[in-house]
Short mmCIF file of C-alpha atoms in Angstrom, two decimals:
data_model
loop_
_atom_site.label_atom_id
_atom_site.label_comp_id
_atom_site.label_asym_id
_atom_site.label_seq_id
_atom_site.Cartn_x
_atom_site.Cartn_y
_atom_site.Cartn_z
CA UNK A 238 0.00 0.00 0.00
CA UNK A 239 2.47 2.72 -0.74
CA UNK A 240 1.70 5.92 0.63
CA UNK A 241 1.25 7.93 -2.70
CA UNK A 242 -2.63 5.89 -2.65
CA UNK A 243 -3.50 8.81 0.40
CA UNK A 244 -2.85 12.09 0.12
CA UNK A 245 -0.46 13.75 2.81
CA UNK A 246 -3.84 15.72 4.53
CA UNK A 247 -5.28 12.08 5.37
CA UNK A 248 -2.15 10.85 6.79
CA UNK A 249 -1.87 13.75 9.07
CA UNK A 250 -5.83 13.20 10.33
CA UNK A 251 -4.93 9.74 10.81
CA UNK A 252 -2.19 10.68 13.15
CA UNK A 253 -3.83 13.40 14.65
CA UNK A 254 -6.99 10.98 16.00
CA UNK A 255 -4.46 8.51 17.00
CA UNK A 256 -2.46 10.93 18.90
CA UNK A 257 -6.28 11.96 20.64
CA UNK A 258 -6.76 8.69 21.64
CA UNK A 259 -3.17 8.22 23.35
CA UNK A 260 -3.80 11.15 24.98
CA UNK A 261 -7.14 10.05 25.75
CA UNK A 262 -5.65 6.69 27.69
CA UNK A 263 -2.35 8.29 29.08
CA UNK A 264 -0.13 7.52 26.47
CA UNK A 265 3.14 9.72 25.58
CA UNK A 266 4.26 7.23 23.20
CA UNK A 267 2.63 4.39 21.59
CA UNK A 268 4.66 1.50 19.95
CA UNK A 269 2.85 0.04 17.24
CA UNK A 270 3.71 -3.57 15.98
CA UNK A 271 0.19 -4.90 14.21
CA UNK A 272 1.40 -4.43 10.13
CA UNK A 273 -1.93 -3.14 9.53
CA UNK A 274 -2.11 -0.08 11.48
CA UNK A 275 1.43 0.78 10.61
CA UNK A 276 0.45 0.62 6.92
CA UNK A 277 -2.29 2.91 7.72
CA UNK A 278 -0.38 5.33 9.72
CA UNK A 279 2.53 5.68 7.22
CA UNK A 280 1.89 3.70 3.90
CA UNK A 281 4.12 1.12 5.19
CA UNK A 282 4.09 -1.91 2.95
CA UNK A 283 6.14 -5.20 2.90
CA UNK A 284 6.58 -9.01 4.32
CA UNK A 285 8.75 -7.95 7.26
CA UNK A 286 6.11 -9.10 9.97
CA UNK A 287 7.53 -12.00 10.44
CA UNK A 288 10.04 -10.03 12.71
CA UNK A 289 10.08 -7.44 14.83
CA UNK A 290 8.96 -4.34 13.49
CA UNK A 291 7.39 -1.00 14.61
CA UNK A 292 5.88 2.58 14.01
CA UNK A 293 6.96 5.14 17.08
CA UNK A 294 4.33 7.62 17.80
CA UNK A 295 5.59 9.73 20.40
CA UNK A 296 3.11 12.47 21.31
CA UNK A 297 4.84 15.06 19.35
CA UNK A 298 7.33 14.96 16.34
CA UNK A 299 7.75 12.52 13.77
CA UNK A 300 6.45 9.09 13.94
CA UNK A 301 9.32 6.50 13.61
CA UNK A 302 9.78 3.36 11.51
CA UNK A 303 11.98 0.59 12.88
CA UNK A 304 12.50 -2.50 11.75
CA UNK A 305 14.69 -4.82 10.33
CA UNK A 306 18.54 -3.32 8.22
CA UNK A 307 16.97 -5.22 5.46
CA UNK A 308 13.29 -3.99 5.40
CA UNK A 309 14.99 0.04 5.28
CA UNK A 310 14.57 0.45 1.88
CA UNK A 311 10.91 -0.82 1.63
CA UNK A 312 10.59 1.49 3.99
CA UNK A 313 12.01 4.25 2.52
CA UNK A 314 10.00 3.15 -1.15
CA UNK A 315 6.39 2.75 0.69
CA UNK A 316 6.02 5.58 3.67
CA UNK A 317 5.81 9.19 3.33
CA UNK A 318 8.47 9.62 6.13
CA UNK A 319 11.77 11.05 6.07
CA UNK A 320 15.08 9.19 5.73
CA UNK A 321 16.51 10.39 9.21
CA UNK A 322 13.06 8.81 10.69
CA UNK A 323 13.22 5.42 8.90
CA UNK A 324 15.59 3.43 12.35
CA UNK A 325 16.64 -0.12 11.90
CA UNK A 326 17.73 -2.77 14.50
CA UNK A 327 21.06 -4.84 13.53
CA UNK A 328 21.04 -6.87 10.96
CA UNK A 329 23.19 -9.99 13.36
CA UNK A 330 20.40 -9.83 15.72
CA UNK A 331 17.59 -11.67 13.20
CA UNK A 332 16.54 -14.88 14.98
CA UNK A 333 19.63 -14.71 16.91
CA UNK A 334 19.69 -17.05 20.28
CA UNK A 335 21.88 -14.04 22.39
CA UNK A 336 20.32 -11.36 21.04
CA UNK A 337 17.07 -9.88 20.82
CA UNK A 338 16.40 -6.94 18.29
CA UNK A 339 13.80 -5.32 21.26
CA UNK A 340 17.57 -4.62 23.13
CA UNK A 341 17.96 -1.93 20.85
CA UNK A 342 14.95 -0.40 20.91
CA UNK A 343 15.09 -0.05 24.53
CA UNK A 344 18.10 1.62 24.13
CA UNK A 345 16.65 3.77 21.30
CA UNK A 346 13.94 4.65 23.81
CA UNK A 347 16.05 5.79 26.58
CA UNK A 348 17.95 7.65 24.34
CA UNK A 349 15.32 9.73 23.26
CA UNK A 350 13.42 10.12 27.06
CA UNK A 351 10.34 8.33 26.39
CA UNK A 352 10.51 6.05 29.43
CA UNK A 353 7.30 6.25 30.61
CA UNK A 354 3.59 5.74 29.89
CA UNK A 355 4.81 3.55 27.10
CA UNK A 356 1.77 1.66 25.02
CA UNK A 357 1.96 -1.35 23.11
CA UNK A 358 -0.50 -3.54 21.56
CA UNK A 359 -0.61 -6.23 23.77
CA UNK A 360 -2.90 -8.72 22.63
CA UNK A 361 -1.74 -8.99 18.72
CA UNK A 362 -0.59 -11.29 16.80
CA UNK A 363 3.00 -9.52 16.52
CA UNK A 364 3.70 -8.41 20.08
CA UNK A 365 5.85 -11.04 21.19
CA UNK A 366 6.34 -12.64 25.07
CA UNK A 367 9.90 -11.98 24.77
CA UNK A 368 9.19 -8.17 23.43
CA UNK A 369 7.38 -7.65 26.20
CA UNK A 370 9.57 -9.38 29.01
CA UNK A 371 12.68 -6.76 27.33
CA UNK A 372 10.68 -3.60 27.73
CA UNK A 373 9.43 -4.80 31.50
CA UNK A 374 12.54 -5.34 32.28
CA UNK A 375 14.32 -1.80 30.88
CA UNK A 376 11.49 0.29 32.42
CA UNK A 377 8.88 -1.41 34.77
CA UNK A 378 5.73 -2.72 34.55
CA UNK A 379 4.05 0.76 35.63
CA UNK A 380 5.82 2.19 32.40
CA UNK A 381 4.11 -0.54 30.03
CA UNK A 382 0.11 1.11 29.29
CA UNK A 383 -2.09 -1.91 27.17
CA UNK A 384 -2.74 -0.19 23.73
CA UNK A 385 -4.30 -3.15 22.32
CA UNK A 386 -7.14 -1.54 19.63
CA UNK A 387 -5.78 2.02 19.80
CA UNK A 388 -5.14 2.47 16.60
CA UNK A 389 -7.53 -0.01 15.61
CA UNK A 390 -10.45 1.69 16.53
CA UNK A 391 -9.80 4.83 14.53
CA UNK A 392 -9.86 2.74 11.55
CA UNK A 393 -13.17 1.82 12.05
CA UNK A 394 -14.97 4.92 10.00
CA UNK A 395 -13.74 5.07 6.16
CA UNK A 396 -12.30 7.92 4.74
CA UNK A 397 -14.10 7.95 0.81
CA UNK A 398 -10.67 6.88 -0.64
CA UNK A 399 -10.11 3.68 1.76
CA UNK A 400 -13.82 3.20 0.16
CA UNK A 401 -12.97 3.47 -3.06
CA UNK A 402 -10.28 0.76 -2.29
CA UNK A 403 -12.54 -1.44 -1.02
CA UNK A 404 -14.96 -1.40 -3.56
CA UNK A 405 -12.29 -2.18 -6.32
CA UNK A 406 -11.40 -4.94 -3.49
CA UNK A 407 -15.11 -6.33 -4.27
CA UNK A 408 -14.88 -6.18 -8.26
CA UNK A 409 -11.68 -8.46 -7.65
CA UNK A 410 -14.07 -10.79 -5.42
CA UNK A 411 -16.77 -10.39 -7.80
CA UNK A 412 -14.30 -11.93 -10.52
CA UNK A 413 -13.35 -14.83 -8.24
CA UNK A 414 -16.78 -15.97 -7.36
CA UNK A 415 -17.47 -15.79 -11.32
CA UNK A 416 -14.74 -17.96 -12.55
CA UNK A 417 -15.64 -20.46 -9.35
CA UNK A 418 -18.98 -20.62 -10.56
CA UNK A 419 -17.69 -21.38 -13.78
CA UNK A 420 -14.87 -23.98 -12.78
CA UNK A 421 -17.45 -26.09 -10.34
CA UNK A 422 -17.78 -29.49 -11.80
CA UNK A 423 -17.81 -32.95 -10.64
CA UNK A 424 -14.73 -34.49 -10.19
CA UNK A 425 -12.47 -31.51 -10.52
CA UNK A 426 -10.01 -31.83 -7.04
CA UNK A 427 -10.22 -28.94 -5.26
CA UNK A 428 -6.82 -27.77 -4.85
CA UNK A 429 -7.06 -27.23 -8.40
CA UNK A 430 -10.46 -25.05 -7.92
CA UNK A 431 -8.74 -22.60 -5.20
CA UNK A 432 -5.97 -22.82 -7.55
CA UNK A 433 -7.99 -20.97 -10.19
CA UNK A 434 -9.60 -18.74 -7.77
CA UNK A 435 -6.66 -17.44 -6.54
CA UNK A 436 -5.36 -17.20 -9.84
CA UNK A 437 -8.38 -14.80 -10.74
CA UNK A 438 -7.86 -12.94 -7.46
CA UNK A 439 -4.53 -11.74 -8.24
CA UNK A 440 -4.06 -11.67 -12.01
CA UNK A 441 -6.98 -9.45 -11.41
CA UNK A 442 -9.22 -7.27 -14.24
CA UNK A 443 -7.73 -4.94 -17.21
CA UNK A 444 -6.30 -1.51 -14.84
CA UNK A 445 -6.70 -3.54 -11.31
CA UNK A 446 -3.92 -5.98 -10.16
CA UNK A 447 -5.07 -7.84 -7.13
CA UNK A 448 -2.90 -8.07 -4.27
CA UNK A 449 -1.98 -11.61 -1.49
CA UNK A 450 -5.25 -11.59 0.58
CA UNK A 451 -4.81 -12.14 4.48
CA UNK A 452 -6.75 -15.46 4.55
CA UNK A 453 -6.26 -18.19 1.97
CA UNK A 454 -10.01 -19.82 0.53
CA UNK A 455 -11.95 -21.09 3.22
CA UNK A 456 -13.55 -24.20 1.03
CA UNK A 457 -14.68 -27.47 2.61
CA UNK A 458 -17.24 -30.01 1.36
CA UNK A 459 -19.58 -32.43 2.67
CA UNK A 460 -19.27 -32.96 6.22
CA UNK A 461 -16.20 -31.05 6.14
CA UNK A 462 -18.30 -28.14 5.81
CA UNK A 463 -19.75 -28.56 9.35
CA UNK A 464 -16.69 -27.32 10.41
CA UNK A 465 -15.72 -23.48 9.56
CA UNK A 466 -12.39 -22.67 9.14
CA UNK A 467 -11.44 -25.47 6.83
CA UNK A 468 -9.01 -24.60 3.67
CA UNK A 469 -9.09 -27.45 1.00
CA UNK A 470 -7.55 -30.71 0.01
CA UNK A 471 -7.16 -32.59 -3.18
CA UNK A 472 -10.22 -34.60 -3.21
CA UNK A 473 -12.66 -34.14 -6.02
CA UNK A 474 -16.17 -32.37 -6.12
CA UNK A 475 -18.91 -34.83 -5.90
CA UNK A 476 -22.21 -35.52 -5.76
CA UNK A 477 -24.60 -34.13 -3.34
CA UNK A 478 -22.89 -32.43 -0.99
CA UNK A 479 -22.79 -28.83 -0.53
CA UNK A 480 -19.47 -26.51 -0.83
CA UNK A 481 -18.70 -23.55 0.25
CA UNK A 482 -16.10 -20.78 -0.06
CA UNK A 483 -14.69 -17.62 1.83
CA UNK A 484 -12.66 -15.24 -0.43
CA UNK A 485 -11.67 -12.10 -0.72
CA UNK A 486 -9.95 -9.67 -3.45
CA UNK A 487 -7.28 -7.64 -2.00
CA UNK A 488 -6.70 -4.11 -3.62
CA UNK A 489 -4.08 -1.99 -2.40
CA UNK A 490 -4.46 -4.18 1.39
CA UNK A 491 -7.89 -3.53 1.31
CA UNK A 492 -10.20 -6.69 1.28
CA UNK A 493 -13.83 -7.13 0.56
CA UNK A 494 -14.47 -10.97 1.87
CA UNK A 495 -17.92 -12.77 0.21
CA UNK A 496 -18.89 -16.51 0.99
CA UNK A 497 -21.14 -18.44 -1.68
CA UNK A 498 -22.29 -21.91 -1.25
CA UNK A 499 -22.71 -24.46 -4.57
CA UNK A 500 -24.21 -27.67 -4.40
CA UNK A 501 -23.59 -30.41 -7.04
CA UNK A 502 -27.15 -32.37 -7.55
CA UNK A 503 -30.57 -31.75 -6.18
CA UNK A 504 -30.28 -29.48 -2.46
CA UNK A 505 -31.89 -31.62 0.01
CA UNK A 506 -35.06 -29.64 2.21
CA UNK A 507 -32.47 -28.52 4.94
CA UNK A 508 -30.26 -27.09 3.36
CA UNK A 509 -32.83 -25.12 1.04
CA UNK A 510 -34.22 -23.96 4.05
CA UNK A 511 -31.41 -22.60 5.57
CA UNK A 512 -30.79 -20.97 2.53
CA UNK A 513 -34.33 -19.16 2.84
CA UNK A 514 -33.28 -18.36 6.21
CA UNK A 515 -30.31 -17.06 5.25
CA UNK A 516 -30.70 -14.74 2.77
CA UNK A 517 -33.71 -13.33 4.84
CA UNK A 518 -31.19 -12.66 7.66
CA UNK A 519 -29.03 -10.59 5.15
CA UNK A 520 -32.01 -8.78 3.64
CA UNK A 521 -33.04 -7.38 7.26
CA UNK A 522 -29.84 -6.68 8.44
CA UNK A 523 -28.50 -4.74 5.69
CA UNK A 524 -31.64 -2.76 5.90
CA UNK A 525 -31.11 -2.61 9.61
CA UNK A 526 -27.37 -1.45 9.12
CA UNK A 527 -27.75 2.39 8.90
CA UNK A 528 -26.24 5.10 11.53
CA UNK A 529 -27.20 4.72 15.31
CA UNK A 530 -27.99 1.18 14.77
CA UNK A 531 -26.18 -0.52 16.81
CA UNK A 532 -24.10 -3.64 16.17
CA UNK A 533 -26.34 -6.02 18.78
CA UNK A 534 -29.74 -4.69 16.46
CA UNK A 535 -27.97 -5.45 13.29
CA UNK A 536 -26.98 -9.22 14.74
CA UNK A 537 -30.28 -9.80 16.30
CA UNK A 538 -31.52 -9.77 12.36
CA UNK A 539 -29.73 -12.55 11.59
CA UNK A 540 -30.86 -14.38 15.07
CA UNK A 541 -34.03 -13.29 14.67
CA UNK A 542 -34.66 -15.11 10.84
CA UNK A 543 -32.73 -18.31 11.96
CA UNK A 544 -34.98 -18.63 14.93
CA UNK A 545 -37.91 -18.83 12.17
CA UNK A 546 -36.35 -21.34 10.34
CA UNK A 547 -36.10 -23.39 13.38
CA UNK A 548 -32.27 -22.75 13.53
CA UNK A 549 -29.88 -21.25 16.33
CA UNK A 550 -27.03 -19.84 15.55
CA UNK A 551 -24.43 -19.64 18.79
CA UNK A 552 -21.46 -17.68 17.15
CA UNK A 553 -20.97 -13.84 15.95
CA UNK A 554 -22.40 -13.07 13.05
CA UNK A 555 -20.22 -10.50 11.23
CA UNK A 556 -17.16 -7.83 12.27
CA UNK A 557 -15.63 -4.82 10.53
CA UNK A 558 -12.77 -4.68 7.61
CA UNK A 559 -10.85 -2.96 5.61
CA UNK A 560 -6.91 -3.11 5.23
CA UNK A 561 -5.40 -5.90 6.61
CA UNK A 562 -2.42 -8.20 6.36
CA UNK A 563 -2.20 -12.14 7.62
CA UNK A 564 -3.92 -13.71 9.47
CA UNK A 565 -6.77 -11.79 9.64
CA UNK A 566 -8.87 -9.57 7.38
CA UNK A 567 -11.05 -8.36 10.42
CA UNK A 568 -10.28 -5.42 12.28
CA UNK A 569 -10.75 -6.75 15.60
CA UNK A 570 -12.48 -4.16 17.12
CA UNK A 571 -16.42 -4.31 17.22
CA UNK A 572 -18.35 -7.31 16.19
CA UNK A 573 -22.22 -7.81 15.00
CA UNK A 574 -23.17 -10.01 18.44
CA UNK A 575 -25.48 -9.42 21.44
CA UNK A 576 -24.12 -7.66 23.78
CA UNK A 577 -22.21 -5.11 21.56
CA UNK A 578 -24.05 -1.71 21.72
CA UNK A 579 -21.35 -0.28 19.33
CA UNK A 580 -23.45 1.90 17.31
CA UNK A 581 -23.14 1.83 13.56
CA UNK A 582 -21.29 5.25 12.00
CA UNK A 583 -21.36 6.29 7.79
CA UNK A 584 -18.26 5.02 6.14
CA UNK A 585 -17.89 2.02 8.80
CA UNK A 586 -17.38 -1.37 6.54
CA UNK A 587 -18.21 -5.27 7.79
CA UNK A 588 -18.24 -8.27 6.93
CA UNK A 589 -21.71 -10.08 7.50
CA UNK A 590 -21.49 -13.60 8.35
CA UNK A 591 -24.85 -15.08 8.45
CA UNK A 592 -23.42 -18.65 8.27
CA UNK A 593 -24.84 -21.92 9.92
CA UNK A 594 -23.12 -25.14 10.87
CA UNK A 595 -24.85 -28.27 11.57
CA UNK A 596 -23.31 -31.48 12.13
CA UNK A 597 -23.80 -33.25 8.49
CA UNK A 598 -23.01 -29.48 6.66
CA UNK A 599 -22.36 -25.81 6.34
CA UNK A 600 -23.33 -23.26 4.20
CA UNK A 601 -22.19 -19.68 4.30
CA UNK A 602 -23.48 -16.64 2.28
CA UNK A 603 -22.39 -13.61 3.35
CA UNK A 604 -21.81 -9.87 2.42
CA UNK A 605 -19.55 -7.33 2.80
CA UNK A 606 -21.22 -3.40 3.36
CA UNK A 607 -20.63 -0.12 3.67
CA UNK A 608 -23.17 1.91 6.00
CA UNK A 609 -24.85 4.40 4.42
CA UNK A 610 -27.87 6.62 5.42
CA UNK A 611 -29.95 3.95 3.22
CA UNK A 612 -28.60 1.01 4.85
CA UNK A 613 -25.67 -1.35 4.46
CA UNK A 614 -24.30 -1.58 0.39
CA UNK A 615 -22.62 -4.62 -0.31
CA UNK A 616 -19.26 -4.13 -1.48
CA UNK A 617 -19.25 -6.60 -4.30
CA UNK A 618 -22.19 -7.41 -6.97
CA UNK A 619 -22.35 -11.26 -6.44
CA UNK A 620 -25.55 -13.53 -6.54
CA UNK A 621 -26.53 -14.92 -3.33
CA UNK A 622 -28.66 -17.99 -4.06
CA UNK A 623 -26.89 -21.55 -3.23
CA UNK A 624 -25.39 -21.90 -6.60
CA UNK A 625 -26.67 -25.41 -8.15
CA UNK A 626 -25.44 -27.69 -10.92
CA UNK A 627 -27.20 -30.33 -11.73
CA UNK A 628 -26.35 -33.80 -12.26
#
């Protein structure tokens, strides 16, 4: 996502509601290690999560990038910072038993003041124990301040670029649910149906290159289905058993995830009636997703239309997105579930996930929507009917 995709203005308001919030929680400087939320704070783009890596927001100044001797020059080819703000760690320390690269930003810390009222993300994936027992150790626990969601949360409302992204995000999803539709056949092994899909997903359409999602093709079949975070193996589609798929295009890091279910023969009466159910739960709760609607009102929707159908559904049933690098395409923030009053803003964008489970099969069909004053607006123009082929 290289910075020249925002203009400067929107990377200053992005730093300027991050810098409320720290302020907000007693933060004088925040360390930021989730990929995602330094990409949106500086345009930062590359595979250098795998290491330790981080954007510096002190509460004044320049933000810092440090990471990785190696990782500099992506650095200095995808932010909008300054050379004499891009830092590094040594190059001897990576994966080193003796050494830790979090020794030297201690050091880097201490040489610069900021000692105190230090905030890091401290439930994310990239946050490490041994990251955290360094900086306890140089400065305290009472110096340490949980950050976790910080920066997350001002994510959450879309500025009308980071839409635009995501809706070329859904024409790339739109394209891989079209050539699946097209490739489902009997007897065709399904590593060689993602392959194809993914193929579509980043080859992409004339003027939009897709980009690595941050979750490979959910696609199980049969009984596998019941369960719902299964990828895919090489057995062959058959007969009369239901399949379905989570994808996503990626555009510039910004995803726009869809699920669509196919079945290869004649649907049996369950799974035609969860169907009905399901695309009755998506009806309402897109037309329930407007501003001041809260996230519990837009879930109870979904709840609501399953209970009709004679089904209970006992998991969430949809979460915000937007940019996002592995694992995760959610933004880990609010999530479409009783209990959640979060209420619904304009520009906020999730990822509805009216999906059931039973013990025999699954089927998912699900949308991803922008709020608008009229409702939610799916992100991608796909059909949503259980996609059939006959025998």
């Amino acid at each position: 996502m290289p910075a020249t995709d925002f203009s400067a203005q929107e990377f200053a308001d992005r730093i300027a509601k991050t810098r409320a919030a720290m302020e907000r929680q007693g933060i004088e400087t925040l360390l930021i290690t989730d990929p995602s939320n330094m990409a949106w704070l500086t345009g930062y783009d590359g595979w250098s999560f795998y290491v330790p890596q981080m954007v510096i927001l002190p509460a004044e100044g320049s933000p810092l990038w440090w990471g990785r001797t190696q990782d500099k020059a992506g650095a200095a080819q995808t932010t909008w910072m300054d050379g004499s703000d891009l830092l590094d760690w040594p190059e001897e320390h990576v994966q080193h038993p003796d050494h830790h690269p979090v020794d030297s930003l201690a050091k880097l810390l201490r040489d610069r003041g900021w000692t105190s009222a230090l905030g890091v993300e401290m439930d994310n994936y990239y946050y490490s124990a041994a990251s955290h027992r360094i900086l306890q150790n140089a400065f305290g626990d009472a110096a340490i301040l949980d950050a976790t969601g910080l920066v997350n949360w001002q994510r959450a409302v879309k500025s009308d670029a980071e839409v635009e992204m995501m809706q070329k995000a859904g024409r790339l999803t739109a394209h891989m649910h079209r050539v699946l539709r097209d490739a489902f056949r009997e007897g065709l092994p399904k590593n060689q149906l993602v392959a194809e899909v993914q193929a579509a997903g980043i080859a992409g359409l004339p003027g939009l290159a897709g980009d690595y999602p941050a979750i490979v093709p959910i696609a199980p079949s049969g009984t596998e289905a019941s369960a719902s975070h299964i990828t895919w193996n090489d057995r062959p589609i058959t007969q009369d058993e239901a399949t379905y798929f989570e994808i996503s295009g990626c555009y510039r890091r910004y995803h726009c995830p869809a699920s669509r279910s196919l079945f290869l023969g004649d649907p049996p009466e369950d799974i035609r009636r969860a169907e009905a159910a399901v695309l009755g739960a998506i009806d309402d709760a897109l037309s329930a997703a407007r501003p001041g609607t809260t996230c519990e009102e837009v879930a109870n929707c979904v709840y609501e239309s399953f209970a009709r159908a004679g089904y209970v559904k006992a998991n969430r049933t949809g979460y915000p997105i937007g940019l996002s690098y592995p694992p995760d395409w959610g933004e880990r923030t609010m999530s479409l579930r009783p209990g959640d009053t979060t209420e619904l803003q304009e520009n906020m964008t999730f990822h509805l996930m009216p999906g059931l489970w039973t013990s025999d099969w699954g089927l998912a069909i699900t949308e991803s929507f922008l709020v608008t004053a009229n409702g939610g607006q799916p992100l991608a123009d796909i059909p949503r009917e259980l996609v059939v082929k006959s025998k």
